[in-house]
Amino acid sequence: MARVSGHGPQRDAKETAAAEALSRRSAEVYREILDRAPEHDLVPSLDRIQAVAQLLGDPQRAFEAVHVTGTNGKSSTTRMIERLLREHNLRTGRFTSPHLNDVRERISIDGELIDQQRFVEVYDEIKPYLDLVDQRNAEAGNPRLTYFEVLVAMAYAAFADTPVDVAAVEVGLGGSWDATNIVDARVAVVTPVGVDHERFLGHDPATIATEKAGIIKPGAVAVLSEQLEEAMEPLLQRAAEVGATVFREGYEFSVSSREVAVGGQLLTLQGIAAVYPDLFLPLHGAHQAQNAATALAAVEAFLLSDGRDWAETDNSREGTGLDIDVVRAAFADASSPGRLEMVRQSPAVLIDAAHNPSGAQVLADSLEEAFGFSKLVGVVAVLEDKDAEGILGALEPVLSEVVVTRTSSPRAMDVDELTEIAEDVFGDDRVASFQRLDDALDYAMGQAEIGGMIGGGVLATGSVTMAADVRRLFRIR
């Protein structure tokens, strides 16, 4: 007869207590990081992160990297790059920002966010070095490490310690002086450059692209999504200056064809080295197809660059690329939380993190192509430093009405101010406003169902915080 241990309840109680203690410590660590200067309050310099990295033994040199910048599409492209690399049996790291629900989303290993125990351990391991650099800066009259810089240091330390083979790293803001840019990436990716974060990056695409071009390192490969002409020029100039090989969307790689499919789209991509047909991507919109083509080109450049003379590649590009079955498997499993994500059905509630006019225009185009709503009600909250009029103007043609509100962000635009802007764009009769997001969503869902409307939906957008807050309300993890 099997013996039954009499210590089950005690063991369960101990495990529960340990889990609760770990959760408390993890929350405490995050509060300590949050207590630093926020990521939107920047001091453009690599000095602090370089000092910490040097004390840690330069962990960013322990792994290969694909570095991604741009204005829109960075996170989706970074996620696709990591997924493609992982499907090729490489151990991967992924660093993205911002997060939606949990800060640990920013640091992933082999596609899984860093676990609570390791999150705490990494912080405790590097904290003495953070304190030392903070002390030196204080003595020199300089600011201490920022929130974002600490997270970058943690990510690089975790990737080096694992160790990963390659990390897909998304720039936080800009390029040249972004904390992630201490990594010496073999492949640099620039998604479409537009106008955003003007206070830090400049007021025109050329100036912004010049800053973003700083991630292109000597001898690297630069993979460039389709760009405005004024943005492309500084990117090509930087590549020429540092001797980087350049691959451009529309020239060396492209989306050959795409058609809307149930749950996403079916693509044929022209890669750098081959044509890849019949790729199912479970994401909507032409922009996601563009992101997929860019991600594929980046992974081709990374995996096929050793010993490859790109100048002599056969123009037919047949039989020289990546394994088609591996590529298909990776794209079929691609995801991009908070990007045209459905969080509720009947009525359908979609969320999207579009937070600038170009992102809102892409969103509007994707909605018209992929969804046939008979009535679509928008719930919009915008941060105070964003172009609210431009965002609302891009969305106006696809929304029956708009409900203005605010999110949990302390930077959220005042509801009354945003309402005035919305009324100028939509007209008084198509605008409602609520101070609370949950009230705004309840009203919008009711409006979408008025008169037994079949096919009505709700779109919540305007900021990453909006996507995160709505996910939280609907208990999406």
Coordinates of C-alpha atoms in Angstrom, one line a residue:
M1 CA 0.0 0.0 0.0
A2 CA 1.4 3.4 -0.9
R3 CA 2.1 5.7 2.0
V4 CA 0.5 9.1 2.1
S5 CA 2.6 11.9 3.4
G6 CA 1.0 13.8 6.3
H7 CA 2.9 16.9 5.4
G8 CA 0.9 18.0 2.3
P9 CA -1.0 20.9 3.9
Q10 CA 2.2 22.2 5.6
R11 CA 4.1 21.9 2.4
D12 CA 1.4 23.8 0.5
A13 CA 1.3 26.5 3.1
K14 CA 5.1 26.9 2.9
E15 CA 4.9 27.1 -0.9
T16 CA 2.1 29.6 -0.7
A17 CA 4.0 31.8 1.8
A18 CA 7.1 31.6 -0.4
A19 CA 5.2 32.7 -3.5
E20 CA 3.6 35.6 -1.6
A21 CA 7.0 36.7 -0.3
L22 CA 8.4 36.6 -3.8
S23 CA 5.5 38.6 -5.2
R24 CA 6.0 41.2 -2.4
R25 CA 9.7 41.4 -3.2
S26 CA 9.1 41.7 -6.9
A27 CA 6.6 44.5 -6.3
E28 CA 9.2 46.2 -4.0
V29 CA 11.9 45.9 -6.7
Y30 CA 9.6 47.5 -9.3
R31 CA 8.7 50.4 -6.9
E32 CA 12.4 51.0 -6.5
I33 CA 12.9 51.2 -10.2
L34 CA 9.8 53.4 -10.7
D35 CA 11.2 55.8 -8.1
R36 CA 13.8 56.8 -10.7
A37 CA 13.3 59.3 -13.5
P38 CA 10.6 58.0 -15.8
E39 CA 11.4 56.9 -19.4
H40 CA 9.7 60.1 -20.8
D41 CA 11.9 62.3 -18.7
L42 CA 15.2 61.8 -20.4
V43 CA 18.8 63.0 -20.1
P44 CA 20.3 62.2 -23.5
S45 CA 23.6 60.4 -22.7
L46 CA 25.1 56.9 -22.8
D47 CA 27.5 57.7 -20.0
R48 CA 25.4 56.2 -17.1
I49 CA 24.5 52.9 -18.8
Q50 CA 28.0 52.5 -20.2
A51 CA 29.4 53.0 -16.7
V52 CA 27.1 50.3 -15.2
A53 CA 27.8 47.9 -18.1
Q54 CA 31.5 48.3 -17.7
L55 CA 31.2 47.4 -14.0
L56 CA 29.2 44.4 -14.9
G57 CA 31.8 43.2 -17.4
D58 CA 30.0 44.5 -20.5
P59 CA 27.3 41.8 -20.6
Q60 CA 26.0 43.3 -24.0
R61 CA 29.1 41.8 -25.6
A62 CA 28.2 38.2 -24.5
F63 CA 25.5 37.7 -27.2
E64 CA 24.7 38.7 -30.8
A65 CA 21.9 41.2 -31.4
V66 CA 19.4 42.5 -33.9
H67 CA 18.7 46.1 -33.0
V68 CA 15.3 47.7 -34.0
T69 CA 14.4 51.4 -34.2
G70 CA 11.8 53.5 -36.1
T71 CA 8.6 55.4 -35.2
N72 CA 5.9 52.8 -35.7
G73 CA 6.0 49.0 -35.9
K74 CA 9.1 48.6 -33.7
S75 CA 7.6 46.2 -31.2
S76 CA 5.8 44.0 -33.7
T77 CA 8.9 43.8 -35.9
T78 CA 11.1 43.0 -32.9
R79 CA 8.7 40.2 -31.8
M80 CA 8.6 38.7 -35.3
I81 CA 12.4 38.8 -35.5
E82 CA 12.7 37.0 -32.2
R83 CA 10.1 34.4 -33.2
L84 CA 11.9 33.7 -36.4
L85 CA 15.3 33.3 -34.7
R86 CA 13.8 31.0 -32.0
E87 CA 12.2 28.8 -34.7
H88 CA 15.7 28.3 -36.0
N89 CA 16.7 26.7 -32.7
L90 CA 18.6 29.6 -31.3
R91 CA 18.2 30.6 -27.7
T92 CA 16.8 34.1 -27.8
G93 CA 16.4 37.2 -25.7
R94 CA 13.9 39.9 -26.4
F95 CA 13.7 43.4 -25.1
T96 CA 10.7 45.6 -25.9
S97 CA 9.0 48.6 -24.5
P98 CA 6.8 49.8 -23.1
H99 CA 4.9 47.0 -21.3
L100 CA 1.2 46.5 -21.1
N101 CA 0.5 44.8 -17.9
D102 CA 3.7 43.6 -16.3
V103 CA 7.1 45.2 -16.5
R104 CA 8.6 41.7 -16.9
E105 CA 7.1 41.6 -20.4
R106 CA 10.0 43.8 -21.5
I107 CA 12.6 41.1 -20.8
S108 CA 11.8 37.7 -22.4
I109 CA 14.0 34.6 -22.8
D110 CA 13.0 32.0 -25.4
G111 CA 9.7 33.8 -25.9
E112 CA 8.7 33.7 -22.2
L113 CA 8.8 36.8 -19.9
I114 CA 11.5 36.6 -17.3
D115 CA 10.1 34.9 -14.2
Q116 CA 9.5 36.6 -11.0
Q117 CA 12.4 34.9 -9.2
R118 CA 14.9 35.7 -11.9
F119 CA 13.6 39.3 -12.1
V120 CA 14.4 39.8 -8.5
E121 CA 17.7 38.0 -8.6
V122 CA 19.0 40.0 -11.6
Y123 CA 18.0 43.3 -9.8
D124 CA 19.7 42.2 -6.6
E125 CA 22.8 41.2 -8.5
I126 CA 23.3 44.5 -10.3
K127 CA 22.0 46.8 -7.6
P128 CA 25.4 47.4 -6.0
Y129 CA 26.7 48.6 -9.3
L130 CA 23.7 50.8 -9.9
D131 CA 24.3 52.4 -6.5
L132 CA 28.0 52.9 -7.2
V133 CA 27.2 54.7 -10.5
D134 CA 24.5 56.7 -8.8
Q135 CA 26.9 57.8 -6.1
R136 CA 29.5 58.9 -8.6
N137 CA 26.9 60.9 -10.6
A138 CA 25.6 62.5 -7.5
E139 CA 29.1 63.6 -6.5
A140 CA 29.6 65.1 -10.0
G141 CA 26.2 66.9 -9.9
N142 CA 24.7 64.6 -12.5
P143 CA 21.4 62.6 -12.4
R144 CA 21.3 59.0 -11.4
L145 CA 20.3 56.2 -13.7
T146 CA 16.8 56.4 -15.1
Y147 CA 14.0 53.8 -15.0
F148 CA 14.7 52.7 -18.5
E149 CA 18.4 52.5 -18.1
V150 CA 18.0 50.2 -15.1
L151 CA 15.7 47.9 -17.2
V152 CA 18.2 47.8 -20.0
A153 CA 21.0 46.9 -17.6
M154 CA 18.8 44.1 -16.2
A155 CA 17.9 42.8 -19.6
Y156 CA 21.5 42.7 -20.8
A157 CA 22.7 41.0 -17.6
A158 CA 19.9 38.4 -17.8
F159 CA 20.7 37.7 -21.5
A160 CA 24.4 37.3 -20.8
D161 CA 23.8 35.1 -17.8
T162 CA 21.3 32.7 -19.5
P163 CA 23.2 32.9 -21.9
V164 CA 21.2 33.6 -25.1
D165 CA 22.6 33.2 -28.6
V166 CA 21.0 36.3 -29.9
A167 CA 18.7 39.1 -28.6
A168 CA 16.1 41.1 -30.6
V169 CA 16.4 44.5 -29.0
E170 CA 13.9 47.3 -29.5
V171 CA 15.1 50.9 -29.0
G172 CA 13.2 52.8 -26.4
L173 CA 13.4 56.3 -27.9
G174 CA 15.5 57.6 -30.8
G175 CA 18.7 55.7 -31.4
S176 CA 22.1 57.2 -30.9
W177 CA 21.7 58.0 -27.2
D178 CA 19.1 55.4 -26.4
A179 CA 20.4 53.2 -23.5
T180 CA 20.0 50.0 -25.6
N181 CA 22.6 51.4 -28.1
I182 CA 25.6 50.2 -26.1
V183 CA 24.9 46.9 -27.8
D184 CA 27.0 46.3 -31.0
A185 CA 24.4 44.7 -33.2
R186 CA 25.4 42.9 -36.4
V187 CA 22.0 43.8 -37.9
A188 CA 20.3 47.2 -37.4
V189 CA 16.6 47.6 -38.5
V190 CA 14.8 50.9 -39.1
T191 CA 11.0 50.6 -39.4
P192 CA 9.1 53.6 -40.9
V193 CA 10.2 56.9 -39.5
G194 CA 7.6 59.6 -38.8
V195 CA 7.2 62.5 -36.4
D196 CA 6.8 61.6 -32.8
H197 CA 8.5 62.5 -29.5
E198 CA 9.3 65.9 -31.0
R199 CA 10.6 67.3 -27.7
F200 CA 13.5 64.9 -27.8
L201 CA 14.0 63.9 -31.4
G202 CA 13.1 66.9 -33.5
H203 CA 10.2 68.2 -35.6
D204 CA 10.8 66.6 -39.0
P205 CA 11.5 63.1 -40.4
A206 CA 15.0 64.0 -41.5
T207 CA 16.1 65.1 -38.1
I208 CA 14.4 62.2 -36.4
A209 CA 15.9 59.7 -38.8
T210 CA 19.4 61.1 -38.2
E211 CA 19.0 60.3 -34.5
K212 CA 17.7 56.8 -35.2
A213 CA 20.5 56.1 -37.7
G214 CA 22.8 56.0 -34.8
I215 CA 22.1 52.3 -34.2
I216 CA 23.8 51.4 -37.5
K217 CA 27.3 50.3 -36.5
P218 CA 30.5 50.0 -38.5
G219 CA 30.4 46.9 -40.8
A220 CA 26.8 46.0 -39.8
V221 CA 23.8 45.2 -42.1
A222 CA 21.1 47.9 -42.2
V223 CA 17.6 46.7 -43.0
L224 CA 15.4 49.7 -43.9
S225 CA 11.6 49.6 -44.2
E226 CA 10.1 51.8 -46.8
Q227 CA 10.7 55.4 -45.8
L228 CA 9.8 59.0 -46.7
E229 CA 12.6 60.3 -49.0
E230 CA 13.7 62.9 -46.4
A231 CA 14.0 60.1 -43.8
M232 CA 15.8 57.7 -46.1
E233 CA 18.6 60.1 -47.0
P234 CA 20.2 60.4 -43.5
L235 CA 19.9 56.6 -43.0
L236 CA 21.7 55.9 -46.2
Q237 CA 24.3 58.6 -45.4
R238 CA 25.0 56.9 -42.0
A239 CA 25.3 53.5 -43.6
A240 CA 27.8 54.9 -46.1
E241 CA 29.8 56.6 -43.4
V242 CA 30.2 53.4 -41.3
G243 CA 30.5 50.9 -44.2
A244 CA 27.2 49.1 -43.5
T245 CA 25.5 46.9 -46.1
V246 CA 22.0 48.2 -46.9
F247 CA 18.9 46.3 -47.8
R248 CA 15.8 48.4 -48.5
E249 CA 12.1 47.5 -48.7
G250 CA 10.9 47.9 -52.2
Y251 CA 14.3 47.1 -53.7
E252 CA 16.1 44.2 -52.0
F253 CA 13.0 42.9 -50.2
S254 CA 9.2 43.5 -50.3
V255 CA 5.7 42.2 -49.8
S256 CA 5.0 40.5 -53.1
S257 CA 1.4 39.7 -52.4
R258 CA -1.1 39.7 -49.6
E259 CA -4.7 38.7 -49.1
V260 CA -7.1 39.0 -46.2
A261 CA -7.6 35.6 -44.5
V262 CA -9.7 34.4 -41.5
G263 CA -7.8 35.6 -38.4
G264 CA -5.1 37.4 -40.3
Q265 CA -3.6 37.5 -43.8
L266 CA -1.8 35.2 -46.3
L267 CA 1.5 36.6 -47.6
T268 CA 4.2 36.0 -50.2
L269 CA 7.3 37.8 -49.2
Q270 CA 10.3 38.6 -51.4
G271 CA 13.2 38.2 -49.1
I272 CA 16.8 39.2 -49.6
A273 CA 17.8 35.7 -50.6
A274 CA 14.6 33.9 -51.7
V275 CA 10.9 34.1 -52.2
Y276 CA 8.7 32.8 -49.4
P277 CA 5.1 32.0 -50.5
D278 CA 2.0 31.0 -48.5
L279 CA 2.9 32.5 -45.1
F280 CA 0.0 32.9 -42.8
L281 CA 0.3 35.8 -40.4
P282 CA -2.3 36.0 -37.7
L283 CA -2.1 39.9 -37.6
H284 CA -4.2 42.4 -39.5
G285 CA -3.2 45.2 -41.8
A286 CA -0.7 46.1 -44.6
H287 CA 1.6 47.5 -41.9
Q288 CA 1.9 44.1 -40.3
A289 CA 2.8 42.6 -43.7
Q290 CA 5.4 45.3 -44.0
N291 CA 6.7 44.5 -40.5
A292 CA 6.9 40.8 -41.5
A293 CA 8.9 41.5 -44.6
T294 CA 11.3 43.7 -42.6
A295 CA 11.7 41.1 -39.9
L296 CA 12.3 38.3 -42.4
A297 CA 15.0 40.4 -44.2
A298 CA 16.6 41.1 -40.9
V299 CA 16.7 37.4 -40.0
E300 CA 18.0 36.5 -43.4
A301 CA 20.8 39.1 -43.0
F302 CA 21.6 37.7 -39.6
L303 CA 21.6 34.0 -40.4
L304 CA 22.9 34.1 -43.9
S305 CA 25.5 36.8 -43.7
D306 CA 28.5 34.6 -42.8
G307 CA 30.4 34.0 -46.0
R308 CA 27.6 35.4 -48.2
D309 CA 28.5 37.8 -50.9
W310 CA 25.2 39.6 -51.3
A311 CA 26.4 41.4 -54.4
E312 CA 26.6 38.1 -56.2
T313 CA 23.3 36.6 -55.0
D314 CA 21.3 35.0 -57.9
N315 CA 18.6 37.4 -59.0
S316 CA 16.1 34.5 -59.1
R317 CA 16.6 34.2 -55.4
E318 CA 15.5 30.6 -55.5
G319 CA 16.9 27.9 -53.2
T320 CA 19.2 30.4 -51.4
G321 CA 17.1 31.4 -48.4
L322 CA 15.8 30.1 -45.1
D323 CA 13.9 26.9 -44.7
I324 CA 10.3 27.7 -45.8
D325 CA 8.7 25.4 -43.3
V326 CA 10.6 27.1 -40.4
V327 CA 9.6 30.5 -41.7
R328 CA 5.9 29.5 -42.0
A329 CA 5.9 28.0 -38.5
A330 CA 7.3 31.2 -37.0
F331 CA 5.0 33.6 -38.7
A332 CA 1.9 31.4 -37.9
D333 CA 2.8 31.8 -34.2
A334 CA 3.5 35.5 -34.4
S335 CA 1.7 37.8 -31.9
S336 CA 1.6 41.5 -31.1
P337 CA -0.4 42.3 -27.9
G338 CA -2.2 45.6 -28.0
R339 CA -2.0 45.9 -31.7
L340 CA -5.5 45.5 -33.2
E341 CA -6.2 42.9 -30.5
M342 CA -9.7 41.7 -29.8
V343 CA -10.3 41.6 -26.0
R344 CA -14.1 41.0 -26.1
Q345 CA -16.8 39.7 -28.4
S346 CA -20.5 40.7 -28.8
P347 CA -20.0 43.5 -29.1
A348 CA -16.4 43.2 -30.3
V349 CA -13.9 45.4 -28.4
L350 CA -10.6 46.0 -30.2
I351 CA -7.6 47.7 -28.7
D352 CA -4.7 49.4 -30.4
A353 CA -1.8 51.3 -29.1
A354 CA -1.7 53.9 -31.9
H355 CA -0.4 57.1 -30.4
N356 CA 0.6 59.4 -33.3
P357 CA -1.1 60.4 -36.5
S358 CA 0.8 58.0 -38.8
G359 CA 0.0 55.1 -36.5
A360 CA -3.7 56.1 -36.3
Q361 CA -3.9 56.3 -40.1
V362 CA -2.4 52.8 -40.4
L363 CA -5.0 51.6 -37.8
A364 CA -7.8 53.2 -39.8
D365 CA -6.7 51.5 -43.0
S366 CA -6.4 48.2 -41.3
L367 CA -9.9 48.4 -39.8
E368 CA -11.5 49.1 -43.2
E369 CA -9.7 46.2 -44.7
A370 CA -10.0 43.5 -42.1
F371 CA -13.3 44.2 -40.3
G372 CA -16.8 44.8 -41.6
F373 CA -18.4 46.6 -38.6
S374 CA -21.8 48.1 -39.3
K375 CA -21.0 50.7 -36.6
L376 CA -17.7 51.3 -34.8
V377 CA -17.6 53.5 -31.7
G378 CA -14.2 54.8 -30.7
V379 CA -13.0 55.2 -27.1
V380 CA -10.0 57.6 -27.2
A381 CA -7.5 58.9 -24.6
V382 CA -4.3 60.7 -25.7
L383 CA -1.3 61.7 -23.7
E384 CA -0.8 65.5 -23.3
D385 CA 2.3 65.7 -25.4
K386 CA 0.8 64.0 -28.5
D387 CA -0.9 65.3 -31.6
A388 CA -4.5 64.6 -30.5
E389 CA -6.0 66.5 -33.5
G390 CA -3.9 64.4 -35.9
I391 CA -4.8 61.1 -34.2
L392 CA -8.6 61.9 -34.2
G393 CA -8.5 63.2 -37.7
A394 CA -7.0 60.0 -39.0
L395 CA -9.7 58.0 -37.2
E396 CA -12.7 60.1 -38.0
P397 CA -13.6 58.4 -41.3
V398 CA -13.9 55.0 -39.7
L399 CA -15.7 55.9 -36.5
S400 CA -19.4 56.4 -36.2
E401 CA -18.8 58.4 -33.0
V402 CA -16.1 58.9 -30.4
V403 CA -16.1 58.7 -26.6
V404 CA -13.4 60.8 -25.0
T405 CA -11.9 59.7 -21.7
R406 CA -8.6 59.4 -19.9
T407 CA -6.3 56.6 -18.8
S408 CA -4.4 55.8 -15.7
S409 CA -1.3 57.7 -17.0
P410 CA -0.5 60.9 -15.1
R411 CA 0.4 62.3 -18.6
A412 CA -3.1 61.8 -19.9
M413 CA -4.7 64.8 -21.6
D414 CA -7.5 66.5 -19.7
V415 CA -10.8 65.1 -20.8
D416 CA -12.4 68.6 -21.3
E417 CA -9.5 69.7 -23.5
L418 CA -9.6 66.5 -25.6
T419 CA -13.3 66.8 -25.9
E420 CA -13.0 70.3 -27.5
I421 CA -10.5 68.9 -30.0
A422 CA -12.8 65.9 -30.7
E423 CA -15.8 68.2 -31.3
D424 CA -13.8 70.2 -33.8
V425 CA -12.9 67.0 -35.7
F426 CA -16.2 65.0 -35.4
G427 CA -18.8 67.6 -34.6
D428 CA -20.7 68.0 -31.3
D429 CA -23.3 65.4 -32.1
R430 CA -20.7 62.6 -32.6
V431 CA -18.8 63.1 -29.3
A432 CA -19.4 62.0 -25.8
S433 CA -17.0 62.2 -22.8
F434 CA -16.5 60.4 -19.5
Q435 CA -13.8 61.0 -16.8
R436 CA -13.6 57.3 -16.1
L437 CA -12.4 54.7 -18.7
D438 CA -14.8 52.0 -17.4
D439 CA -17.8 54.3 -17.8
A440 CA -16.6 55.3 -21.3
L441 CA -16.3 51.6 -22.3
D442 CA -19.8 50.8 -20.9
Y443 CA -21.3 53.7 -22.9
A444 CA -19.5 52.8 -26.1
M445 CA -20.5 49.1 -25.9
G446 CA -24.1 50.2 -25.4
Q447 CA -23.9 52.6 -28.4
A448 CA -22.5 49.8 -30.5
E449 CA -25.6 47.6 -29.7
I450 CA -28.3 50.3 -30.1
G451 CA -31.2 49.1 -32.1
G452 CA -30.0 45.5 -32.1
M453 CA -27.2 46.5 -34.4
I454 CA -25.5 43.4 -35.8
G455 CA -21.8 43.8 -36.3
G456 CA -21.3 46.8 -34.1
G457 CA -17.9 47.2 -32.4
V458 CA -15.8 49.3 -30.1
L459 CA -12.2 50.5 -30.7
A460 CA -10.2 51.7 -27.7
T461 CA -7.0 53.5 -28.8
G462 CA -4.9 56.6 -28.5
S463 CA -2.0 55.4 -26.4
V464 CA -0.1 52.4 -25.1
T465 CA -1.7 53.1 -21.7
M466 CA -5.1 52.8 -23.2
A467 CA -4.4 49.4 -24.5
A468 CA -2.9 48.3 -21.2
D469 CA -5.8 49.7 -19.1
V470 CA -8.5 48.1 -21.3
R471 CA -6.6 44.7 -21.2
R472 CA -6.6 45.0 -17.4
L473 CA -10.3 45.8 -17.2
F474 CA -11.1 42.7 -19.3
R475 CA -8.6 40.6 -17.3
I476 CA -6.4 39.9 -20.3
R477 CA -2.9 38.6 -19.3

